Tab-separated table of C-alpha atoms in Angstrom:
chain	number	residue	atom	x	y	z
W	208	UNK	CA	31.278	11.104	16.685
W	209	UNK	CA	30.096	8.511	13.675
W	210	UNK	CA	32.418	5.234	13.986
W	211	UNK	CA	32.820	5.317	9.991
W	212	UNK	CA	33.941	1.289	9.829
W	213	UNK	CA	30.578	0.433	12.210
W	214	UNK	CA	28.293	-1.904	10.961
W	215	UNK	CA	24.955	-0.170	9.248
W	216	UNK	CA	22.185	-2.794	9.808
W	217	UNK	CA	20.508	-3.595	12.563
W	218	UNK	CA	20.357	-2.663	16.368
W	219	UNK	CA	24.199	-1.399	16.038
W	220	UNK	CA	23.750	0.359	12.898
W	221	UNK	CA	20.775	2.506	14.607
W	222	UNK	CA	23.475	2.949	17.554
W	223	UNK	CA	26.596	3.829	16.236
W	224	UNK	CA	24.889	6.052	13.214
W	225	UNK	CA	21.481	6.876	13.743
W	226	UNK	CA	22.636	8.328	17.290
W	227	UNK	CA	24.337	11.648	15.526
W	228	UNK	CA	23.156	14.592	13.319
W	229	UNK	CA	26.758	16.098	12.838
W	230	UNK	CA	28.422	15.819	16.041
W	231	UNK	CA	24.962	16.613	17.589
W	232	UNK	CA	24.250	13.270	20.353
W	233	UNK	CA	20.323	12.699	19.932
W	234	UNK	CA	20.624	10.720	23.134
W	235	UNK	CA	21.472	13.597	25.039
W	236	UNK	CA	18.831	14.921	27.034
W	237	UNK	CA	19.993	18.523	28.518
W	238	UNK	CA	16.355	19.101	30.129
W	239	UNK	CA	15.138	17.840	33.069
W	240	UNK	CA	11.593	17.467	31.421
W	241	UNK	CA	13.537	14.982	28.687
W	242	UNK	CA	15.693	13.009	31.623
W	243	UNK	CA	12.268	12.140	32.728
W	244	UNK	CA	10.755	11.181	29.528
W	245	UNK	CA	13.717	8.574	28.768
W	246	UNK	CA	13.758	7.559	32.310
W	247	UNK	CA	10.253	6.090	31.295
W	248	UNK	CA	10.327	4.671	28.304
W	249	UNK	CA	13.043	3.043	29.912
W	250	UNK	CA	10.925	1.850	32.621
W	251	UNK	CA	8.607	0.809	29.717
W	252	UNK	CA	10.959	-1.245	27.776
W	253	UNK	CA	11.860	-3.251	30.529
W	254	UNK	CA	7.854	-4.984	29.983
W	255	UNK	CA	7.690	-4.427	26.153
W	256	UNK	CA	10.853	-4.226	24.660
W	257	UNK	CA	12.666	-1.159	22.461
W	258	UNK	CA	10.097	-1.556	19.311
W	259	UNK	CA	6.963	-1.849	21.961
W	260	UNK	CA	8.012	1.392	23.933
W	261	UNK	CA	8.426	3.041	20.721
W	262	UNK	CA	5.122	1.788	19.463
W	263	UNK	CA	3.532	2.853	22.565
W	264	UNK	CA	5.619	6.335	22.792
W	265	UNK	CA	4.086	6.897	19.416
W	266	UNK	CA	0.792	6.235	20.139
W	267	UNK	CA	0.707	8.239	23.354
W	268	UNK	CA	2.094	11.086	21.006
W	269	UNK	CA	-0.759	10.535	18.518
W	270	UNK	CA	-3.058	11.090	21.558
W	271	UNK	CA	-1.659	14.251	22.051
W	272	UNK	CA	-1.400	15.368	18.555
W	273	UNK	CA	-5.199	14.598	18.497
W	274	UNK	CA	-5.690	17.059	21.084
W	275	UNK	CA	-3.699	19.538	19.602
W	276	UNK	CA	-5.985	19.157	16.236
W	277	UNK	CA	-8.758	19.820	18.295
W	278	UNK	CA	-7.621	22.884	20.314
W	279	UNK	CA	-6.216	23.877	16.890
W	280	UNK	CA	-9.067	23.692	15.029
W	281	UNK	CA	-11.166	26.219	17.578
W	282	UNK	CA	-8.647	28.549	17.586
W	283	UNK	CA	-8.589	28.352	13.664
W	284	UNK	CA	-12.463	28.974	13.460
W	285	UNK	CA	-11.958	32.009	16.279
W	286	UNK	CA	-9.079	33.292	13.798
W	287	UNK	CA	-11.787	32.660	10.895
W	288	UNK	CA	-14.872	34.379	12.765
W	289	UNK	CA	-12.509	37.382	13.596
W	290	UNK	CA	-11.472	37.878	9.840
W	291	UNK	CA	-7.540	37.750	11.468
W	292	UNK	CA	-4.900	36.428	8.604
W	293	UNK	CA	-7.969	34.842	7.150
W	294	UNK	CA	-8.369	38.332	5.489
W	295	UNK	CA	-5.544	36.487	3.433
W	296	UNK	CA	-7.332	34.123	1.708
W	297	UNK	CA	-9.848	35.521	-0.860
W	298	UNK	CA	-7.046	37.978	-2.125
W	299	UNK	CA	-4.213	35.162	-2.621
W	300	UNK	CA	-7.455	33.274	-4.245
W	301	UNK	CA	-7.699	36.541	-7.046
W	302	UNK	CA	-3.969	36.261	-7.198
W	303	UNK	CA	-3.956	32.603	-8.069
W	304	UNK	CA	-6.572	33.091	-10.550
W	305	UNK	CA	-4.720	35.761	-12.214
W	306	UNK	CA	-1.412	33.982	-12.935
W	307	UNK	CA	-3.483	30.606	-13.832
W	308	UNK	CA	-2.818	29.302	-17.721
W	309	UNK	CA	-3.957	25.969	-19.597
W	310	UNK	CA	-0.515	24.740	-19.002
W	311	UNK	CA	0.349	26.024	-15.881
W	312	UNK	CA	-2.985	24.239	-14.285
W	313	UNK	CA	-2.007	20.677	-16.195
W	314	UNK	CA	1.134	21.025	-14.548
W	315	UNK	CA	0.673	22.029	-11.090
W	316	UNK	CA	-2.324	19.485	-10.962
W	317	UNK	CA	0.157	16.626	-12.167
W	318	UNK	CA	2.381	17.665	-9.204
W	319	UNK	CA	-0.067	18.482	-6.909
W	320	UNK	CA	-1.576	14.687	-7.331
W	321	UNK	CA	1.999	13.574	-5.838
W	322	UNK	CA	0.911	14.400	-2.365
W	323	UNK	CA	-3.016	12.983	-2.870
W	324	UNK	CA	-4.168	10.064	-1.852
W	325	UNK	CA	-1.947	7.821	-4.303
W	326	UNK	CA	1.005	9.675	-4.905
W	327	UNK	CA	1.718	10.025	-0.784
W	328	UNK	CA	1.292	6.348	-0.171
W	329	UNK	CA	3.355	4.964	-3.429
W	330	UNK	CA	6.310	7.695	-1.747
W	331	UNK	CA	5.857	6.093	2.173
W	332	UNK	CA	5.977	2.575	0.906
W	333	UNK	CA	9.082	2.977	-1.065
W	334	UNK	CA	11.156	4.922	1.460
W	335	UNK	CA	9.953	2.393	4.289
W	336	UNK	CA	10.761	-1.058	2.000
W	337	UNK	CA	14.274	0.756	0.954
W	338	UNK	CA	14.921	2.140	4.340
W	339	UNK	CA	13.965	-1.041	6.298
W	340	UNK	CA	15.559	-3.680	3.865
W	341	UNK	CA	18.832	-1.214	4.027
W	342	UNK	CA	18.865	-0.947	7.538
W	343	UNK	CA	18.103	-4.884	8.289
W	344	UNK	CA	15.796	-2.609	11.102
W	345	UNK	CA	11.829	-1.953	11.293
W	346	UNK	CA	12.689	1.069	13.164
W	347	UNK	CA	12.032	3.334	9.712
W	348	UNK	CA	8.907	1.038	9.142
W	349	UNK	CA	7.362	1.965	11.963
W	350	UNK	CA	8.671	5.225	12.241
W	351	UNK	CA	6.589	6.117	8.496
W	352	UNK	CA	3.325	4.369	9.384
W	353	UNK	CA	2.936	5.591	12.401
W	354	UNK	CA	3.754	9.437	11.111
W	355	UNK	CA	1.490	8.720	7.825
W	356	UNK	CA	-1.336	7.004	10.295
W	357	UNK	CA	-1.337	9.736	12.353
W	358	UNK	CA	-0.910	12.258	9.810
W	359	UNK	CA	-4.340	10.466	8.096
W	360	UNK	CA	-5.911	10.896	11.762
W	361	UNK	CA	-5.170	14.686	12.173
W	362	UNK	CA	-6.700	15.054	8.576
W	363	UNK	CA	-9.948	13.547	8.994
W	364	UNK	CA	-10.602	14.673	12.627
W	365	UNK	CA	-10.285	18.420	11.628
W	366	UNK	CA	-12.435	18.184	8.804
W	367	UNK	CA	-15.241	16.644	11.351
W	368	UNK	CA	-14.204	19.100	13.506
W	369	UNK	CA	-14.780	22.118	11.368
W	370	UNK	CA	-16.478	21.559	8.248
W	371	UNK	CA	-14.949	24.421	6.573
W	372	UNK	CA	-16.263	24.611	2.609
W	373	UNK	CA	-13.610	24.925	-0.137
W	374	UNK	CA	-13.661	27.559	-2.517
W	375	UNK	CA	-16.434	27.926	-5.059
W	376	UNK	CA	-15.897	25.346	-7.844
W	377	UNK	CA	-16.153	28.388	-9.979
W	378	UNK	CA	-12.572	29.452	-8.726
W	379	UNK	CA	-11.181	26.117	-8.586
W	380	UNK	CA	-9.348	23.980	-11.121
W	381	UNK	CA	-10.808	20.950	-12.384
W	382	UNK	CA	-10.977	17.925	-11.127
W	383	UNK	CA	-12.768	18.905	-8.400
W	384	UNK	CA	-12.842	18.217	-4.457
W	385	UNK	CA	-15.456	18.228	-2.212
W	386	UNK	CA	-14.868	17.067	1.320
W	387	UNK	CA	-14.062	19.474	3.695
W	388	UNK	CA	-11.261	22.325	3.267
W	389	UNK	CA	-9.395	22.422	6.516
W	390	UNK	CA	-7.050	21.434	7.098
W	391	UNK	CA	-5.413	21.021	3.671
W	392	UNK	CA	-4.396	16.853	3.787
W	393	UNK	CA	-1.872	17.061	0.924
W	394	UNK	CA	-0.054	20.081	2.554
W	395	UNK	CA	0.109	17.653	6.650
W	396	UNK	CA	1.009	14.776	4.608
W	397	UNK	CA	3.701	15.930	2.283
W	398	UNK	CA	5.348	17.844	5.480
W	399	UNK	CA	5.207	14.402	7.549
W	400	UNK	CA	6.017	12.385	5.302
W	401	UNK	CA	8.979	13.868	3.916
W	402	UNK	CA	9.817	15.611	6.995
W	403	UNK	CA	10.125	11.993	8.591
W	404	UNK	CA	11.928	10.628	5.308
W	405	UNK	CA	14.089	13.238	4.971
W	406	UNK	CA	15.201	12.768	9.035
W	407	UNK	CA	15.635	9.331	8.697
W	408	UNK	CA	18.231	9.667	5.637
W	409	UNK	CA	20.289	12.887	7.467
W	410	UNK	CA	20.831	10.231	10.206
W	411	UNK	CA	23.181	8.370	7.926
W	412	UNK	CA	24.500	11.686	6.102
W	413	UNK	CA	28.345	12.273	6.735
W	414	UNK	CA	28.567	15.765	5.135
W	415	UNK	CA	26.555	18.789	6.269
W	416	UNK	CA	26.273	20.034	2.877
W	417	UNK	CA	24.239	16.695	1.808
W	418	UNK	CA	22.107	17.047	5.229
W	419	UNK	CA	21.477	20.686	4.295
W	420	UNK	CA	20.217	19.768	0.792
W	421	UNK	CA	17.811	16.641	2.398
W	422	UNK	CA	16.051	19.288	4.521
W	423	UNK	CA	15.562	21.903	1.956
W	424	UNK	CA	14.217	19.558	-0.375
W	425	UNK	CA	11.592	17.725	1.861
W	426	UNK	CA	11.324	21.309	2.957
W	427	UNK	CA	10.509	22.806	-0.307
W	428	UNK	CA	8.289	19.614	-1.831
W	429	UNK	CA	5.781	20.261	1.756
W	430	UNK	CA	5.808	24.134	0.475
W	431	UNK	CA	5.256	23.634	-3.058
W	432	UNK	CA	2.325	20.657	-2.304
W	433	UNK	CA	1.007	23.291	-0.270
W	434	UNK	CA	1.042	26.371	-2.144
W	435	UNK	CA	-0.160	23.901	-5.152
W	436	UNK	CA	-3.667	23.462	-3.381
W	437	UNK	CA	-4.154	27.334	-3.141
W	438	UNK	CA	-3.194	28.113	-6.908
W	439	UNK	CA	-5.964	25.186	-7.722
W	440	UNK	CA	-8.216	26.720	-5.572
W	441	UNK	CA	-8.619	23.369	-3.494
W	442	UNK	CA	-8.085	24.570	-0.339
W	443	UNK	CA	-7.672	28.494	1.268
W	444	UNK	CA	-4.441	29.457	2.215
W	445	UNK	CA	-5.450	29.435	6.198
W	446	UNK	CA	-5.865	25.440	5.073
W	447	UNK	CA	-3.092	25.184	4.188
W	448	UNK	CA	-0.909	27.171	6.501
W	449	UNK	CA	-2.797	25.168	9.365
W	450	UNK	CA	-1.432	21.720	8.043
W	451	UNK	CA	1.813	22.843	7.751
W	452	UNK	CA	1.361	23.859	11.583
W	453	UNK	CA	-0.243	20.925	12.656
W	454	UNK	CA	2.347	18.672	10.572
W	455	UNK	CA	5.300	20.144	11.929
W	456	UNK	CA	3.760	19.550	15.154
W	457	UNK	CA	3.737	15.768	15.080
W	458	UNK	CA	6.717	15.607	12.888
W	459	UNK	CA	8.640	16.807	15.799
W	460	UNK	CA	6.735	14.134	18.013
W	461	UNK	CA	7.406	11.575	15.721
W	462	UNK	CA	11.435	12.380	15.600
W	463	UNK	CA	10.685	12.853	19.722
W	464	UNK	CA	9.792	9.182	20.024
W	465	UNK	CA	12.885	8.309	18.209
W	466	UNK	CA	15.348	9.709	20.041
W	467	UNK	CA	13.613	8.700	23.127
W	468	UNK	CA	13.752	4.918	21.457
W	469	UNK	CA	17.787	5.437	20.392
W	470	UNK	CA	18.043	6.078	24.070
W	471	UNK	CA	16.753	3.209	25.506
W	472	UNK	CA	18.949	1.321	22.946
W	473	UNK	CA	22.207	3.130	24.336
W	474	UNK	CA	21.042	2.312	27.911
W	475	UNK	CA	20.070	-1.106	27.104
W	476	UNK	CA	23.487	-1.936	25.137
W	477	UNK	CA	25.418	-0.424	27.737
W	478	UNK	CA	23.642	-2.826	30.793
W	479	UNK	CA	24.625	-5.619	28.710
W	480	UNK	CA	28.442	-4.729	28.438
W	481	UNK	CA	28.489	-3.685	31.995
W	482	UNK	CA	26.717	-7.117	32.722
């Protein structure tokens, strides 16, 4: 359980309160597959230090999120060859269309711009100065430019990869895009960035109920962002519902390499009192 009187800053802040969702231990690892993983950023530490291994955990995860764009991204364009839920996207394109108003598009654009290229960044770098200056810790520094680096990555790389054109500019919504539609980068973005955001604040939630409304609001801003693109007509809905896939996917890397970092710290802190 959360020591309520333990210090919040620092090494022993991430310790006694970033180690708990609830009463839920993130340093446990109940799988022999995760045993092993700790046992080697462990073995890692030893050479780098805590921040290194995480660094380097990170990296090795961005590796494999890379590959899992690119294995992605030919299953995506089998799935688009076949017709499959692709048969999706033209209708939910009519449907947008039909439910679009003057106001409605100044609206959802204004919103949609939140997750674009400078409404994303202005979010990161205020939720990593607050979190890191609150925490006396770069843990949550590095924790959001690594996910936002590697979120950028995944974006570009499946655009090379596939190309895919947006909808006619005749169906879209002024102003218009033009670089390649899949996958969607405001729909990855928004659900990494607040998905890591919203993890590192439940970490220091006491209540369930305030953890419960953290997750269903990052949870709802990466659905709106997303559904926003399709109502514009920016992206097609396979677009989008591939960034949310590929988002989750190294959102729950990202939160993999911290609790593989919070349990080096518990092994580290315990050597020293044993020592």
């Amino acid at each position: 359980m959360i020591d309520q009187d333990a210090p919040a800053g620092g090494v022993q802040g991430e310790l006694h309160q970033d180690r708990f969702v609830g009463t839920q231990d993130l340093t446990r690892w109940d799988t022999r597959a995760g045993q092993l993983l700790a046992s080697a950023v462990r073995r890692v530490s030893k050479a780098v230090g805590p921040h290194g291994a995480l660094i380097l955990t990170l990296l090795v995860g961005a590796v494999l999120a890379a590959s899992l764009t690119a294995i992605f991204a030919q299953v995506y364009e089998a799935v688009v060859e076949a017709d499959g839920v692709a048969g999706l996207d033209h209708p939910v394109l009519d449907f947008a269309k039909s439910i679009r108003s003057p106001a409605a598009d100044t609206l959802v654009t204004a919103y949609t711009d939140i997750g674009g290229t400078i409404g994303m960044p202005i979010l990161a770098v205020t939720a990593l100065a607050v979190l890191t200056i609150r925490r006396r810790s770069w843990t949550p520094g590095i924790l959001i430019v690594i996910a936002g680096a590697g979120s950028l990555l995944m974006t570009i790389a499946g655009k090379q990869l596939i190309g895919r054109t947006r909808p006619p500019l005749t169906d879209a919504v002024p102003p218009y895009e033009h670089s390649a539609s899949f996958p969607s980068g405001h729909s990855l973005n928004a659900v990494v960035i607040a998905g890591i955001v919203a993890y590192l604040i439940i970490l220091r939630l006491k209540s369930r109920r305030a953890r419960t409304l953290a997750i269903t609001t990052a949870a709802l801003f990466a659905l709106t962002i997303g559904l926003s693109r399709v109502f514009l007509g920016h992206h097609w809905l396979t677009d989008v519902l591939a960034a949310w896939t590929l988002g989750a996917a190294w959102l729950t890397i990202v939160i993999t390499a911290h609790r593989l970092y919070l349990t080096d710290r518990k092994h580290h802190s315990r050597s020293q009192q044993a020592g």
